[in-house]
Short mmCIF file of C-alpha atoms in Angstrom, two decimals:
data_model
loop_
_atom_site.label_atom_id
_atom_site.label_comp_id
_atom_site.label_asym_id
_atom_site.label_seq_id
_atom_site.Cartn_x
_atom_site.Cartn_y
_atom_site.Cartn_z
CA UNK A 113 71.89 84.73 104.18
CA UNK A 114 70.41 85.74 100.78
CA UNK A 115 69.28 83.43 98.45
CA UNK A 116 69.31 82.54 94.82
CA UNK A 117 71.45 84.92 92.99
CA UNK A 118 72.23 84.41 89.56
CA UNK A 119 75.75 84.19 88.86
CA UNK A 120 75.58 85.57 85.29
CA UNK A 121 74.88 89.18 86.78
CA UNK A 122 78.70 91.07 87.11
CA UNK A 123 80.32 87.78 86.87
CA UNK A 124 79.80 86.57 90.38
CA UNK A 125 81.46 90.06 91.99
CA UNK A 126 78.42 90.05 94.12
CA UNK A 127 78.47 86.34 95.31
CA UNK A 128 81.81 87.16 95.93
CA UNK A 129 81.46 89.77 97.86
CA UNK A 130 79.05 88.70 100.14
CA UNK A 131 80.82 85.40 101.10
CA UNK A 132 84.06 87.89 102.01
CA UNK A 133 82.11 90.05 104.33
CA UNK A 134 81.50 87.32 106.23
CA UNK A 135 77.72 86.48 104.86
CA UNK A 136 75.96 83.45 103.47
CA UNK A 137 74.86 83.25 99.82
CA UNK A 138 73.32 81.02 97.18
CA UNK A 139 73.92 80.73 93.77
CA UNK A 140 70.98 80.07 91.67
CA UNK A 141 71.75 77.17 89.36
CA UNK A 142 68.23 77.39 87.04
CA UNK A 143 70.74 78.44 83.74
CA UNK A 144 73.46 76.41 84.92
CA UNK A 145 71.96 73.11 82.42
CA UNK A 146 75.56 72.09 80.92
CA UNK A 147 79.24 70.91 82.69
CA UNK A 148 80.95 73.89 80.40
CA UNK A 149 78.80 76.79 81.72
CA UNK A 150 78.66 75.51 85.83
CA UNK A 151 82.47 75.66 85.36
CA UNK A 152 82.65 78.72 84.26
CA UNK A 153 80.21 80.39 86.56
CA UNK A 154 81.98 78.53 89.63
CA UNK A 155 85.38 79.53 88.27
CA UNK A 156 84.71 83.16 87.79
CA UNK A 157 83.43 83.33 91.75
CA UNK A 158 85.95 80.94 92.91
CA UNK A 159 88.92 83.46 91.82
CA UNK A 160 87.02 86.60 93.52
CA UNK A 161 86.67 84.71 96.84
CA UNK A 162 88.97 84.94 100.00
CA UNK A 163 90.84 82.40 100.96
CA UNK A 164 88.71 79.97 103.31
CA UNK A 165 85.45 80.65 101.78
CA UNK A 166 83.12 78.32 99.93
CA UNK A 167 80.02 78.33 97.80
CA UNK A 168 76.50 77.06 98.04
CA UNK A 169 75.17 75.42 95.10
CA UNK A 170 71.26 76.00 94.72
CA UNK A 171 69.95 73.31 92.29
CA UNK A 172 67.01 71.31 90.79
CA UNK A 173 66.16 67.27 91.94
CA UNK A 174 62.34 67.25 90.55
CA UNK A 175 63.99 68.11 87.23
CA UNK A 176 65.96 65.19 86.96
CA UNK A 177 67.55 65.28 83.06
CA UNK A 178 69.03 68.92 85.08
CA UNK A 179 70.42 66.62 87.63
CA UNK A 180 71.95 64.48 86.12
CA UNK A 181 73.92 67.58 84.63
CA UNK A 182 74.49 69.10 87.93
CA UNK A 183 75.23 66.41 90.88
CA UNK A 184 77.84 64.87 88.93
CA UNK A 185 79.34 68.11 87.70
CA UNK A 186 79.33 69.04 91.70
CA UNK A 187 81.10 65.72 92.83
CA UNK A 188 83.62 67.06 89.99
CA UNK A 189 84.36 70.27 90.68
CA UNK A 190 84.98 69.42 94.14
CA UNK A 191 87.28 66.36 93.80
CA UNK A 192 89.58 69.05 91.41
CA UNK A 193 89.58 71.55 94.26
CA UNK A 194 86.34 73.73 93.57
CA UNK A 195 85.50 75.44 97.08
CA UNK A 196 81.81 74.03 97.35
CA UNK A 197 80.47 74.15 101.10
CA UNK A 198 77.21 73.55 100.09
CA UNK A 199 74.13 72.41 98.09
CA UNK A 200 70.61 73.70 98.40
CA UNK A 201 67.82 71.46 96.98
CA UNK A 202 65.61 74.39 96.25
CA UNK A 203 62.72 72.93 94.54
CA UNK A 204 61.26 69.73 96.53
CA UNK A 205 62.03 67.74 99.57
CA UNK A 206 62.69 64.13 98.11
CA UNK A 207 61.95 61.25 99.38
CA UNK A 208 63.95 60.21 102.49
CA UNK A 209 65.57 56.67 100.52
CA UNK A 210 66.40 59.06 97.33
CA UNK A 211 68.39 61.80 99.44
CA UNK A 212 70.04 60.07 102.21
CA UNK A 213 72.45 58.49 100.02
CA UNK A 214 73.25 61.54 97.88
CA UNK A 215 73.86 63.54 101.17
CA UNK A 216 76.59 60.70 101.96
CA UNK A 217 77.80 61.23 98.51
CA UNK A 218 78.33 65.08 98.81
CA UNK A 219 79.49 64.92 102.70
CA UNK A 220 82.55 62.35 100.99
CA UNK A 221 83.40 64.92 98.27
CA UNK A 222 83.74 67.99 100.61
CA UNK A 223 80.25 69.70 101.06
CA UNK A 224 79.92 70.73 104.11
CA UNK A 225 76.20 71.28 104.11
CA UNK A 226 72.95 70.71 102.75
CA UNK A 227 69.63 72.85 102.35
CA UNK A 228 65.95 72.13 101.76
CA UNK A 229 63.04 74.48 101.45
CA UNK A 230 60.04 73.03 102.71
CA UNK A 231 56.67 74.17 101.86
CA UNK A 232 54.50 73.31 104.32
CA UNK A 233 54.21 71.54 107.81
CA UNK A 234 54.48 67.76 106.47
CA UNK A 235 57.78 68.65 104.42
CA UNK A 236 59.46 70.72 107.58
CA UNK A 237 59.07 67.37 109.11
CA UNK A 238 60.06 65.35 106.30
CA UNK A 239 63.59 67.53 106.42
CA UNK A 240 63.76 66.85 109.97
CA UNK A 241 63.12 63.25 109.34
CA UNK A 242 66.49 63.60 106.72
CA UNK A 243 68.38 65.38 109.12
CA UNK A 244 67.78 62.33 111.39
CA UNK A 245 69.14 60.02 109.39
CA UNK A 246 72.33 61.55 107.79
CA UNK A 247 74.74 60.50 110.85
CA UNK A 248 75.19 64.24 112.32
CA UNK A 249 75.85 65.78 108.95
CA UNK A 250 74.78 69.50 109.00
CA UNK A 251 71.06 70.17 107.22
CA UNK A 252 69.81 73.74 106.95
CA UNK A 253 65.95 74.18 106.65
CA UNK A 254 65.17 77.21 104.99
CA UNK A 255 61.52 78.54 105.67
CA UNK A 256 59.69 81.17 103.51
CA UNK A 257 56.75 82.67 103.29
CA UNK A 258 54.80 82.01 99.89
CA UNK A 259 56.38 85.04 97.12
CA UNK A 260 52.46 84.41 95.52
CA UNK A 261 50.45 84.99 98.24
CA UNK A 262 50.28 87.57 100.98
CA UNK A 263 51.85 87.27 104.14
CA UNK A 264 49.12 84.74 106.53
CA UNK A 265 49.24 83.17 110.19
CA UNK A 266 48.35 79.64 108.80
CA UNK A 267 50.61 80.44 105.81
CA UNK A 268 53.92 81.18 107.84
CA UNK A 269 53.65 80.99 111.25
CA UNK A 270 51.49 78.30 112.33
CA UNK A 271 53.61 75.64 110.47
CA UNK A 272 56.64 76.96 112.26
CA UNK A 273 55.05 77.04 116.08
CA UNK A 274 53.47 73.43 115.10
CA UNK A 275 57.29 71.65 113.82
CA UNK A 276 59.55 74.09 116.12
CA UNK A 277 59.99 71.56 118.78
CA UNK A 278 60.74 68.97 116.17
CA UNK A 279 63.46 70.99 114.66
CA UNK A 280 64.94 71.52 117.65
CA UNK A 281 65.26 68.19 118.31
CA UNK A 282 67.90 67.79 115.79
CA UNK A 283 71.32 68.70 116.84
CA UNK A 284 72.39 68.44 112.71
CA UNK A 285 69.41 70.63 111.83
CA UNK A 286 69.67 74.65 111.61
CA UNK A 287 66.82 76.94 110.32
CA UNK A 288 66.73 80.30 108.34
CA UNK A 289 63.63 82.48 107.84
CA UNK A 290 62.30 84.89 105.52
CA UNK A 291 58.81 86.59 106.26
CA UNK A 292 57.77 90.01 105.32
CA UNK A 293 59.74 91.18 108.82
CA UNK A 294 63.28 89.93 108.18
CA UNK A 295 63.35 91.97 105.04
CA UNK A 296 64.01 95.12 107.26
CA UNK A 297 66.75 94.56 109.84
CA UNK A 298 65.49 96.26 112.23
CA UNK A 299 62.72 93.80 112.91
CA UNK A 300 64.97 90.45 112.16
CA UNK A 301 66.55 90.19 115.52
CA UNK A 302 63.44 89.07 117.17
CA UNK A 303 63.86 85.84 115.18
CA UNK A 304 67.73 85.67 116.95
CA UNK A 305 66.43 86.05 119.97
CA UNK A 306 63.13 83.91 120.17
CA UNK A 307 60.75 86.84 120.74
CA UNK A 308 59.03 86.75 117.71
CA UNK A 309 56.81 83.54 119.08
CA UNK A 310 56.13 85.22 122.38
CA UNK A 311 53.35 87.47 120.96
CA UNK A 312 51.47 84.21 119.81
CA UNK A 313 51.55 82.96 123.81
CA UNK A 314 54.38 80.49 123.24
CA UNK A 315 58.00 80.10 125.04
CA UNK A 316 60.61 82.25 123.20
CA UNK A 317 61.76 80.16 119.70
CA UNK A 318 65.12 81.57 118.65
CA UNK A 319 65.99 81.68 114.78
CA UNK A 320 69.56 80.18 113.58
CA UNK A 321 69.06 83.14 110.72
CA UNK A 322 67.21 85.13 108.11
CA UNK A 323 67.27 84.97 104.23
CA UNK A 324 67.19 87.93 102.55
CA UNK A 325 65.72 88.66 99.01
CA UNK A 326 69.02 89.08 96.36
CA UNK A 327 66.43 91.14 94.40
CA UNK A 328 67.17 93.65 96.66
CA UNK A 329 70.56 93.05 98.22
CA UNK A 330 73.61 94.24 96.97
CA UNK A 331 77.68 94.33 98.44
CA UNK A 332 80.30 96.40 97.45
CA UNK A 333 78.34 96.67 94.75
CA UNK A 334 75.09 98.27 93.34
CA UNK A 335 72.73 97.29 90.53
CA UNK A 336 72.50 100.66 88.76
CA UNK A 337 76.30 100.65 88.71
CA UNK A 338 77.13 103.09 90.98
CA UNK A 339 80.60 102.31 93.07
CA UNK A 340 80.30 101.52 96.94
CA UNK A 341 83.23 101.24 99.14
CA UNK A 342 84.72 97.62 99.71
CA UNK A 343 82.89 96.21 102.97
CA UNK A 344 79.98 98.26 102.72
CA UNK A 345 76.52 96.65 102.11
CA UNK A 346 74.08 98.48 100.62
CA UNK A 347 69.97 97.05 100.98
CA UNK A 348 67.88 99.02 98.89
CA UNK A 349 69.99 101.88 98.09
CA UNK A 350 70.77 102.25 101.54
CA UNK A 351 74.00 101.81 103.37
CA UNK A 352 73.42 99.61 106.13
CA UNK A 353 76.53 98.58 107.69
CA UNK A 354 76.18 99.99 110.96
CA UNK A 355 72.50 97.94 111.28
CA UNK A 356 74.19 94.68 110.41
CA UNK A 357 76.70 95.52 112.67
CA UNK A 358 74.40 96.45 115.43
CA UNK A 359 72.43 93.15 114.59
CA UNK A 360 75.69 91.17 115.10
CA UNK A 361 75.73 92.77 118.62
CA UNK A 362 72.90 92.75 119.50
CA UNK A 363 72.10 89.10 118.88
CA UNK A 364 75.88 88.41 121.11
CA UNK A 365 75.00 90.50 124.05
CA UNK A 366 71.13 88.38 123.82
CA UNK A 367 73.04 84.93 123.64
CA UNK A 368 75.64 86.23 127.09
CA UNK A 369 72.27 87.31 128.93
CA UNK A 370 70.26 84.59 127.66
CA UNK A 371 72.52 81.74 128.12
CA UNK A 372 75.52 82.94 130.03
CA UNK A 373 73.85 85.30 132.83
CA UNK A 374 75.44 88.22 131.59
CA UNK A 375 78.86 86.74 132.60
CA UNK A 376 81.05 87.10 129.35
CA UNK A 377 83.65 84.94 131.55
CA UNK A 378 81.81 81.93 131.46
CA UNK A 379 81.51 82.24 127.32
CA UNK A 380 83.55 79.23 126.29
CA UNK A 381 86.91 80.27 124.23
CA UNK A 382 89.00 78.11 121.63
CA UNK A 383 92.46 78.28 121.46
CA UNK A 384 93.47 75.92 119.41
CA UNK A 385 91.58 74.47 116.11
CA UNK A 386 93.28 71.05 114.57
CA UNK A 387 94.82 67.76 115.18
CA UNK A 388 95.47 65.92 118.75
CA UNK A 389 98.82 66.00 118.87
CA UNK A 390 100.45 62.06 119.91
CA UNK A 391 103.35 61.47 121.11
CA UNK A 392 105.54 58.70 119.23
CA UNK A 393 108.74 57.27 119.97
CA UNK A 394 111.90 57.39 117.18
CA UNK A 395 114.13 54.47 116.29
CA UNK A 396 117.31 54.26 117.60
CA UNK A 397 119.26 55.14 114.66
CA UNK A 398 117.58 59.14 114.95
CA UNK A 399 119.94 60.77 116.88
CA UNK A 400 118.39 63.87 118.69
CA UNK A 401 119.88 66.53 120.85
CA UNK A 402 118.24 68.51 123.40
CA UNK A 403 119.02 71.95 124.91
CA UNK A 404 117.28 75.45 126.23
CA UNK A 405 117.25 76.93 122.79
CA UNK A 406 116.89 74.37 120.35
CA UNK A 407 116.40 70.66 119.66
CA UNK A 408 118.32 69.35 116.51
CA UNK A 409 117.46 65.59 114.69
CA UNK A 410 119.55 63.75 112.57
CA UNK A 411 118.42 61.37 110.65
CA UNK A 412 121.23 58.11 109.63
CA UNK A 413 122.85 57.88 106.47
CA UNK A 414 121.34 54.58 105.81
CA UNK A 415 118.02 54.82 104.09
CA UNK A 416 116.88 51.68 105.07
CA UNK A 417 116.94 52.79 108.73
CA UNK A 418 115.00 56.29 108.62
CA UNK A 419 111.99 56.50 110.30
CA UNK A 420 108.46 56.38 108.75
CA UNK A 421 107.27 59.92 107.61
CA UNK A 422 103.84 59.95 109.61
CA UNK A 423 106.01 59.38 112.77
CA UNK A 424 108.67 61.40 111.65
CA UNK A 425 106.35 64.79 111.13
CA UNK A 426 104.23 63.74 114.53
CA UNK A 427 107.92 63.68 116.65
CA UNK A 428 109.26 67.03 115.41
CA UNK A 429 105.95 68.49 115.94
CA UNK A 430 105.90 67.20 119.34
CA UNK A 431 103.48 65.99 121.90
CA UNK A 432 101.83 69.82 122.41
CA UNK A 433 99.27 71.53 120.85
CA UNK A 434 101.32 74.07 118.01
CA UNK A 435 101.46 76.06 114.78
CA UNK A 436 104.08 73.60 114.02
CA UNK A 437 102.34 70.37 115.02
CA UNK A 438 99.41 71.42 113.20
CA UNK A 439 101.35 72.57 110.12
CA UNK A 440 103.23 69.32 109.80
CA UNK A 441 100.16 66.70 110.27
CA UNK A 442 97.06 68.61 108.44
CA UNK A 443 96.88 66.46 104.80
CA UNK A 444 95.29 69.39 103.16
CA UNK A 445 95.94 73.12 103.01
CA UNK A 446 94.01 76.29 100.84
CA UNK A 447 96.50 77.01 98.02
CA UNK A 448 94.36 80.23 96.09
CA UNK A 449 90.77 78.85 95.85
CA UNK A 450 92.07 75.45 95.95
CA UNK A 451 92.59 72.70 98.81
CA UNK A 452 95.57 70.96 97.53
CA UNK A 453 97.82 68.23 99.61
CA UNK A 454 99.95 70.06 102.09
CA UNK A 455 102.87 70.78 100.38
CA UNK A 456 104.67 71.60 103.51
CA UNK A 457 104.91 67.18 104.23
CA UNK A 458 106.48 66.65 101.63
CA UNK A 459 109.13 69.12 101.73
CA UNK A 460 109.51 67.50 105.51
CA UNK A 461 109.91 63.82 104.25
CA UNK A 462 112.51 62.00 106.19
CA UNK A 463 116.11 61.87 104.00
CA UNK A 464 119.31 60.00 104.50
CA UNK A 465 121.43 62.24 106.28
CA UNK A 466 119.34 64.80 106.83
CA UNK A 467 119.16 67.16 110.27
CA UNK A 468 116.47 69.49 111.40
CA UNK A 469 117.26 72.33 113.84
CA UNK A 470 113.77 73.30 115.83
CA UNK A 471 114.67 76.46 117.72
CA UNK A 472 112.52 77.52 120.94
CA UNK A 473 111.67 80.50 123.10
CA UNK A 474 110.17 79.99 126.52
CA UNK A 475 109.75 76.24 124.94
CA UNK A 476 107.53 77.31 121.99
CA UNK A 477 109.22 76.58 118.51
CA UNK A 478 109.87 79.26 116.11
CA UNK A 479 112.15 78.58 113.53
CA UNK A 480 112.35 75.18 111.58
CA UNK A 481 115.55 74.52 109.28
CA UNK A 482 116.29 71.46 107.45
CA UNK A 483 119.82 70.60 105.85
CA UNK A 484 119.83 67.68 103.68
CA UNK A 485 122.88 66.84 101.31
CA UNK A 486 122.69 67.78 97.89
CA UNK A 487 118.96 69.87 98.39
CA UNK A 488 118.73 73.90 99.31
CA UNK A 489 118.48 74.22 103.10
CA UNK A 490 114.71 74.96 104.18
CA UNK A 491 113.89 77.60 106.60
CA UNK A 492 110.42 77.56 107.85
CA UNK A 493 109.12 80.27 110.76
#
């Protein structure tokens, strides 16, 4: 991930462009210290982003009067469809009564994470003891060696070797380093793999990832102007795509040895990401007609007699796993840069009179029409 990049420089292009290569990024909120210019930094990343991607918000809690500008202009900007994954608290670890319940807050309004960067030993522990007691949600620790003072054992490492079992004992709690090693990434995948401990005599300690410095890190995008191909990332003046690439594999064929026995079979698979489907039963007055190429419902002509819409949606989406059943249950969809109520449920509301057609293939719906009187007919595939 790279951290703390202003969002003044290009108008966001390069936030932007890291999030849609598939990266992590930070935006620096030190200038953000009004409502008016937060919205407008957000807004002018928010409209460069890919669908499905969200921001992370780094801002100030020691500075409280900047605080109280910031949390509630996050909490905003989310509930009117801002895509925020996350917040970093960059500049303290509070005190465990003072963040828990502002973790709760953000976790309720949409953020999906939270960061802290820890300075020493005592506040890698004080994150863990936060990530303990914020019910599973996900904490990021980010650890860094000091930028104003050179690179030391007790400085870096021994803080990490002395907390790494405590970290770990977190299930919530991931961790990202920086030292003068991941800045070339070459050396950064012994901190995937857990080698980068073995040289001090202790059991491998794998790394969830690196931060990079944005000083130096650029996408799609360089400082001195010049152009550079969409998906290419540049460090340094220096195109290295193929090295992230190679890191990417490299730290996948590790996990299959390391964890799997180099059996790629055994490497668990998902096949389907969303709601367990339920089966429900219709009233009597739904009539509903079965046969090898389609199943057609029609609803009576008596409003008073139509089924509820949560039941209707969860019986034409059926009692299997689908695009369909997952299409007609999920209360929120990404509409642009915003998550907006699924539009698709409403169209599907339950009318007098009304008869939807599901046609099948080898039993797997592919083509949804709905005739209602006195409404277009709706063809959904």
């Amino acid at each position: 991930m790279v951290v703390g990049r202003l969002p003044k420089v290009d108008n966001g292009k390069q936030i932007a462009d890291v999030y849609n290569a598939g990266y992590h990024i930070e935006i620096d909120g030190s200038d953000l210290n009004s409502e008016a210019i937060m919205l407008q930094s957000f807004t002018g990343i928010a409209s460069q982003l890919q669908p499905g991607h969200g921001v992370t918000f780094n801002c100030s809690f020691s500075d409280q009067e900047l605080w109280s500008i910031q949390f509630p202009t996050v909490l905003r900007m989310c509930k009117e469809g801002m895509p925020i994954a996350g917040i970093c608290v960059g500049d303290c670890v509070p005190p465990l009564k003072a963040i828990v319940g502002v973790i709760g807050t953000l976790g309720a309004a949409g953020v999906r994470h939270v960061s802290f960067k820890p300075k020493d030993a005592d506040e890698i522990l004080q994150v863990v003891r936060i990530a303990q007691a914020s019910n599973g949600f996900p904490i990021l620790l980010q650890w860094a060696h000091k930028r104003d003072a050179p690179f030391s054992f007790d400085g870096f490492v021994r803080p990490l070797l002395e907390t790494y079992a405590a970290v770990r004992s977190c299930n919530n709690l991931a961790i990202a380093v920086e030292s003068r090693d991941t800045s070339d990434f070459s050396d950064a995948l012994p901190y995937f793999t857990g080698e980068w401990s073995s040289k001090y005599g202790r059991i491998p300690m794998p790394i969830d990832g690196v931060l990079l410095d944005s000083s130096s890190f650029t996408c799609s995008l360089c400082e001195k102007g010049r152009a550079v191909p969409t998906g290419q990332i540049v460090y340094n003046g220096k195109d290295i795509t193929i090295a992230m690439d190679g890191l990417y594999r490299s730290v996948v064929a590790s996990v299959i040895e390391q964890d799997y026995v180099l059996d790629e079979s055994r490497v668990p698979t998902v096949e389907y990401i969303g709601n367990d489907p339920r089966k429900v039963l219709l009233p009597d007055s739904v009539h509903v007609e079965s046969s090898t190429s389609e199943e057609v419902f029609e609803l009576p002509d008596d409003a008073n007699s139509l089924p509820e819409h949560d039941i209707w949606l969860q019986a034409l989406g059926g009692g299997r796993k689908s695009w369909l059943q997952q299409l007609l249950t999920i209360p929120v969809v990404i509409q642009g840069n915003r998550c907006v109520p699924n539009p698709v449920r409403q169209v599907m509301h339950p009318l007098p009179g009304q008869t939807v057609t599901l046609s099948t293939t080898d039993d797997m719906v592919h083509t949804v029409e709905i005739v209602s009187d006195n409404t277009p007919r709706v063809t959904i595939k």
